[in-house]
Amino acid sequence: MSSVLTSAKTDVNGNAIGTIRLIVADDHPVVRFGVKNMLLQEPNFEVISEAGDGDEAITQALEHEPDILLLDVQMPRLPGLEAMRAIMSKSPRVKIILLTSTITTQQIIEALQIGARGIVLKDSVAGDLAESIRAVYSGDYWIGGERVMNLLQALHGLMQKAATLPEKKTYGLTPRELEVVQSIVEGCSNKDIAKQFNISEETVKRHLSNTFDKTGVSTRLELALFAISHKLVDPI
């Protein structure tokens, strides 16, 4: 899958000036479209390719070696962090910014240790994405919604936070699986969930199967009761 969008400024010969070459990797076509449209409004940003799953993200990153890879944490076939490990081992010059709906402090630490240069929450993309790309491209990091120049100092602060603030227990559920659980609690059908997250019903069934295994329940009702009693989801 390949698509090129560019708003880069050019010189009199038509050559790009200081172009930042990007790949957008997210399993939601709507999200990819929205991110590319946002990037199109920025000068000197060029989307040279896109990917819809973790394996494809690796292939596109190694083939095109972009300046910046925007990588969804929760990807089908291969999770974002595992895809990042593979890319870092073969092409460490690629700077990776993770896109995620939710992430724990411990996951941020792990991502930075693997090689992530930035983490942007999806609900902050409109305000933070362009600035985070420029920060990372210039050699800095983007953590907690701001530019970070001293990674060791930032890691130290994150580790202190992880030690003093216990993380919410999630029973190993991924961010997407937690979203599916929330939808189950709200009474949504598999078809409703598939439409809401722009995924297939088969993918929904796979998420539910994984969730049943991790929580030890066997029905949607049991899952909803488990989620409410263990505070896995927001109250409705």
Short mmCIF file of C-alpha atoms in Angstrom, two decimals:
data_model
loop_
_atom_site.label_atom_id
_atom_site.label_comp_id
_atom_site.label_asym_id
_atom_site.label_seq_id
_atom_site.Cartn_x
_atom_site.Cartn_y
_atom_site.Cartn_z
CA MET A 1 0.00 0.00 0.00
CA SER A 2 1.55 3.29 -1.03
CA SER A 3 0.35 6.86 -1.22
CA VAL A 4 2.21 10.13 -1.60
CA LEU A 5 0.91 13.42 -0.31
CA THR A 6 3.11 16.47 -0.13
CA SER A 7 2.91 20.15 0.71
CA ALA A 8 6.67 20.65 0.59
CA LYS A 9 8.08 23.95 -0.60
CA THR A 10 10.30 23.73 -3.68
CA ASP A 11 13.10 25.78 -5.17
CA VAL A 12 13.11 27.20 -8.73
CA ASN A 13 14.14 23.79 -10.06
CA GLY A 14 11.27 22.00 -8.35
CA ASN A 15 13.45 20.33 -5.68
CA ALA A 16 12.01 19.93 -2.19
CA ILE A 17 13.49 22.22 0.45
CA GLY A 18 14.06 20.57 3.84
CA THR A 19 11.35 18.00 3.25
CA ILE A 20 10.45 15.71 6.17
CA ARG A 21 9.58 12.31 4.67
CA LEU A 22 6.91 10.43 6.65
CA ILE A 23 5.14 7.08 6.70
CA VAL A 24 1.74 6.73 8.43
CA ALA A 25 1.04 3.27 9.90
CA ASP A 26 -2.40 2.70 11.43
CA ASP A 27 -4.92 -0.08 10.95
CA HIS A 28 -7.82 2.37 10.61
CA PRO A 29 -8.11 3.80 7.07
CA VAL A 30 -10.09 6.75 8.44
CA VAL A 31 -7.31 7.59 10.91
CA ARG A 32 -4.66 7.35 8.17
CA PHE A 33 -6.73 9.62 5.94
CA GLY A 34 -7.22 12.15 8.73
CA VAL A 35 -3.53 12.18 9.70
CA LYS A 36 -2.43 12.58 6.08
CA ASN A 37 -4.84 15.47 5.60
CA MET A 38 -3.44 17.21 8.68
CA LEU A 39 0.11 16.70 7.46
CA LEU A 40 -0.85 18.03 4.04
CA GLN A 41 -1.56 21.41 5.63
CA GLU A 42 2.00 21.68 6.95
CA PRO A 43 4.89 23.04 4.86
CA ASN A 44 7.69 20.60 4.00
CA PHE A 45 5.86 17.45 5.19
CA GLU A 46 5.67 14.61 2.67
CA VAL A 47 3.79 11.35 3.26
CA ILE A 48 5.69 8.86 1.10
CA SER A 49 3.80 5.69 2.10
CA GLU A 50 1.32 4.16 4.53
CA ALA A 51 0.74 0.82 6.25
CA GLY A 52 -2.29 -0.95 7.68
CA ASP A 53 -0.64 -3.49 10.01
CA GLY A 54 2.58 -4.14 11.89
CA ASP A 55 4.20 -6.36 9.25
CA GLU A 56 3.45 -3.84 6.53
CA ALA A 57 4.87 -1.04 8.69
CA ILE A 58 8.17 -2.93 8.89
CA THR A 59 8.25 -3.56 5.14
CA GLN A 60 7.47 0.06 4.25
CA ALA A 61 9.90 1.51 6.79
CA LEU A 62 12.80 -0.68 5.64
CA GLU A 63 12.04 -0.09 1.97
CA HIS A 64 11.61 3.70 2.11
CA GLU A 65 13.64 4.62 5.23
CA PRO A 66 11.54 7.68 6.10
CA ASP A 67 12.72 10.46 8.36
CA ILE A 68 9.71 9.83 10.62
CA LEU A 69 7.45 6.80 11.02
CA LEU A 70 4.10 7.49 12.69
CA LEU A 71 3.24 4.11 14.19
CA ASP A 72 0.01 3.04 15.90
CA VAL A 73 0.75 1.08 19.09
CA GLN A 74 -2.17 -1.33 18.64
CA MET A 75 -1.75 -2.87 15.19
CA PRO A 76 -3.05 -6.17 13.76
CA ARG A 77 -0.69 -9.03 12.82
CA LEU A 78 2.16 -7.45 14.82
CA PRO A 79 1.81 -4.93 17.69
CA GLY A 80 3.44 -1.54 17.28
CA LEU A 81 6.15 -2.09 19.90
CA GLU A 82 7.21 -5.38 18.27
CA ALA A 83 7.23 -3.75 14.84
CA MET A 84 9.38 -0.98 16.28
CA ARG A 85 11.87 -3.53 17.66
CA ALA A 86 12.23 -5.06 14.21
CA ILE A 87 12.69 -1.69 12.51
CA MET A 88 15.20 -0.43 15.07
CA SER A 89 17.32 -3.57 14.69
CA LYS A 90 17.63 -3.10 10.91
CA SER A 91 17.21 0.62 10.31
CA PRO A 92 17.99 2.57 13.49
CA ARG A 93 18.11 5.92 11.66
CA VAL A 94 14.31 5.89 11.27
CA LYS A 95 12.76 8.05 14.00
CA ILE A 96 9.50 6.62 15.32
CA ILE A 97 6.61 8.50 16.90
CA LEU A 98 4.00 6.24 18.47
CA LEU A 99 0.32 7.08 18.14
CA THR A 100 -1.96 5.63 20.80
CA SER A 101 -5.38 6.06 22.38
CA THR A 102 -4.02 5.27 25.84
CA ILE A 103 -0.67 4.25 27.30
CA THR A 104 0.69 3.58 30.78
CA THR A 105 3.81 5.13 32.24
CA GLN A 106 5.51 1.73 32.16
CA GLN A 107 4.66 1.32 28.47
CA ILE A 108 6.13 4.76 27.75
CA ILE A 109 9.35 3.75 29.47
CA GLU A 110 9.48 0.48 27.50
CA ALA A 111 8.81 2.28 24.22
CA LEU A 112 11.59 4.80 24.84
CA GLN A 113 13.99 2.04 25.81
CA ILE A 114 13.22 0.22 22.54
CA GLY A 115 13.88 3.37 20.55
CA ALA A 116 10.73 5.50 20.26
CA ARG A 117 11.41 9.20 19.85
CA GLY A 118 7.92 10.40 20.67
CA ILE A 119 4.49 9.39 21.96
CA VAL A 120 1.37 11.26 20.83
CA LEU A 121 -2.09 10.49 22.18
CA LYS A 122 -4.67 10.25 19.41
CA ASP A 123 -6.99 12.73 21.10
CA SER A 124 -4.10 15.24 20.99
CA VAL A 125 -3.07 14.63 17.38
CA ALA A 126 -4.66 17.81 16.02
CA GLY A 127 -2.72 20.00 18.43
CA ASP A 128 0.52 18.08 18.91
CA LEU A 129 1.36 16.07 15.80
CA ALA A 130 3.09 18.69 13.65
CA GLU A 131 5.09 20.08 16.59
CA SER A 132 6.09 16.57 17.72
CA ILE A 133 7.32 15.71 14.23
CA ARG A 134 9.47 18.83 14.06
CA ALA A 135 10.85 18.20 17.55
CA VAL A 136 11.78 14.60 16.76
CA TYR A 137 13.17 15.48 13.32
CA SER A 138 15.46 18.06 14.95
CA GLY A 139 16.86 15.41 17.32
CA ASP A 140 14.74 15.94 20.42
CA TYR A 141 11.97 13.78 21.92
CA TRP A 142 8.25 14.32 22.44
CA ILE A 143 6.85 12.99 25.72
CA GLY A 144 3.79 14.01 27.69
CA GLY A 145 2.71 16.62 25.15
CA GLU A 146 5.97 18.57 25.12
CA ARG A 147 9.43 18.69 23.58
CA VAL A 148 12.07 16.87 25.64
CA MET A 149 15.77 17.54 25.11
CA ASN A 150 17.18 15.51 28.02
CA LEU A 151 15.94 11.93 27.64
CA LEU A 152 17.74 10.62 30.73
CA GLN A 153 16.12 13.26 32.91
CA ALA A 154 12.71 12.48 31.40
CA LEU A 155 13.19 8.73 31.94
CA HIS A 156 14.19 9.34 35.53
CA GLY A 157 11.00 11.31 36.10
CA LEU A 158 8.88 8.62 34.43
CA MET A 159 10.47 5.87 36.52
CA GLN A 160 9.80 7.82 39.71
CA LYS A 161 6.18 8.24 38.65
CA ALA A 162 5.86 4.53 37.83
CA ALA A 163 7.24 3.66 41.26
CA THR A 164 4.97 6.00 43.23
CA LEU A 165 1.74 5.70 41.24
CA PRO A 166 0.56 2.11 40.82
CA GLU A 167 -0.73 1.45 37.33
CA LYS A 168 -4.35 0.46 36.84
CA LYS A 169 -4.54 -3.31 36.54
CA THR A 170 -5.62 -4.31 33.04
CA TYR A 171 -5.13 -8.09 33.16
CA GLY A 172 -2.93 -7.91 30.08
CA LEU A 173 -5.64 -6.41 27.89
CA THR A 174 -4.41 -4.21 25.06
CA PRO A 175 -5.78 -0.68 24.55
CA ARG A 176 -7.99 -1.93 21.70
CA GLU A 177 -9.26 -4.86 23.77
CA LEU A 178 -10.18 -2.44 26.56
CA GLU A 179 -12.09 -0.34 24.03
CA VAL A 180 -13.98 -3.45 22.93
CA VAL A 181 -14.75 -4.30 26.56
CA GLN A 182 -16.08 -0.77 27.08
CA SER A 183 -18.37 -1.25 24.08
CA ILE A 184 -19.59 -4.60 25.45
CA VAL A 185 -20.46 -2.94 28.76
CA GLU A 186 -22.38 -0.30 26.79
CA GLY A 187 -24.41 -3.08 25.14
CA CYS A 188 -22.94 -2.91 21.65
CA SER A 189 -23.15 -5.87 19.28
CA ASN A 190 -20.15 -7.19 17.32
CA LYS A 191 -21.51 -5.37 14.27
CA ASP A 192 -21.76 -2.11 16.24
CA ILE A 193 -18.20 -2.49 17.52
CA ALA A 194 -16.85 -3.30 14.05
CA LYS A 195 -18.49 -0.17 12.65
CA GLN A 196 -17.34 2.01 15.55
CA PHE A 197 -13.67 1.08 15.19
CA ASN A 198 -13.71 0.47 11.44
CA ILE A 199 -12.62 -3.16 11.77
CA SER A 200 -14.13 -6.44 10.61
CA GLU A 201 -16.50 -8.51 12.74
CA GLU A 202 -13.91 -11.30 12.60
CA THR A 203 -11.39 -8.95 14.21
CA VAL A 204 -13.95 -8.12 16.90
CA LYS A 205 -14.46 -11.84 17.57
CA ARG A 206 -10.69 -12.30 17.84
CA HIS A 207 -10.43 -9.45 20.35
CA LEU A 208 -13.26 -10.97 22.37
CA SER A 209 -11.66 -14.42 22.32
CA ASN A 210 -8.37 -12.95 23.57
CA THR A 211 -10.24 -11.00 26.24
CA PHE A 212 -12.12 -14.08 27.43
CA ASP A 213 -8.80 -15.96 27.74
CA LYS A 214 -7.13 -13.15 29.71
CA THR A 215 -10.00 -12.52 32.11
CA GLY A 216 -11.12 -16.14 32.53
CA VAL A 217 -14.74 -15.51 31.53
CA SER A 218 -16.74 -17.23 28.81
CA THR A 219 -19.70 -14.98 27.95
CA ARG A 220 -20.31 -11.33 27.10
CA LEU A 221 -22.39 -10.88 30.27
CA GLU A 222 -19.63 -12.35 32.44
CA LEU A 223 -17.14 -10.07 30.70
CA ALA A 224 -19.28 -6.99 31.33
CA LEU A 225 -19.71 -7.87 35.01
CA PHE A 226 -15.98 -8.60 35.36
CA ALA A 227 -15.08 -5.28 33.71
CA ILE A 228 -17.40 -3.30 35.98
CA SER A 229 -16.35 -5.05 39.20
CA HIS A 230 -12.64 -4.72 38.39
CA LYS A 231 -12.96 -1.14 37.15
CA LEU A 232 -11.58 -1.95 33.71
CA VAL A 233 -13.89 0.54 32.03
CA ASP A 234 -15.36 3.94 32.64
CA PRO A 235 -18.77 3.93 34.37
CA ILE A 236 -21.74 4.48 32.09
#
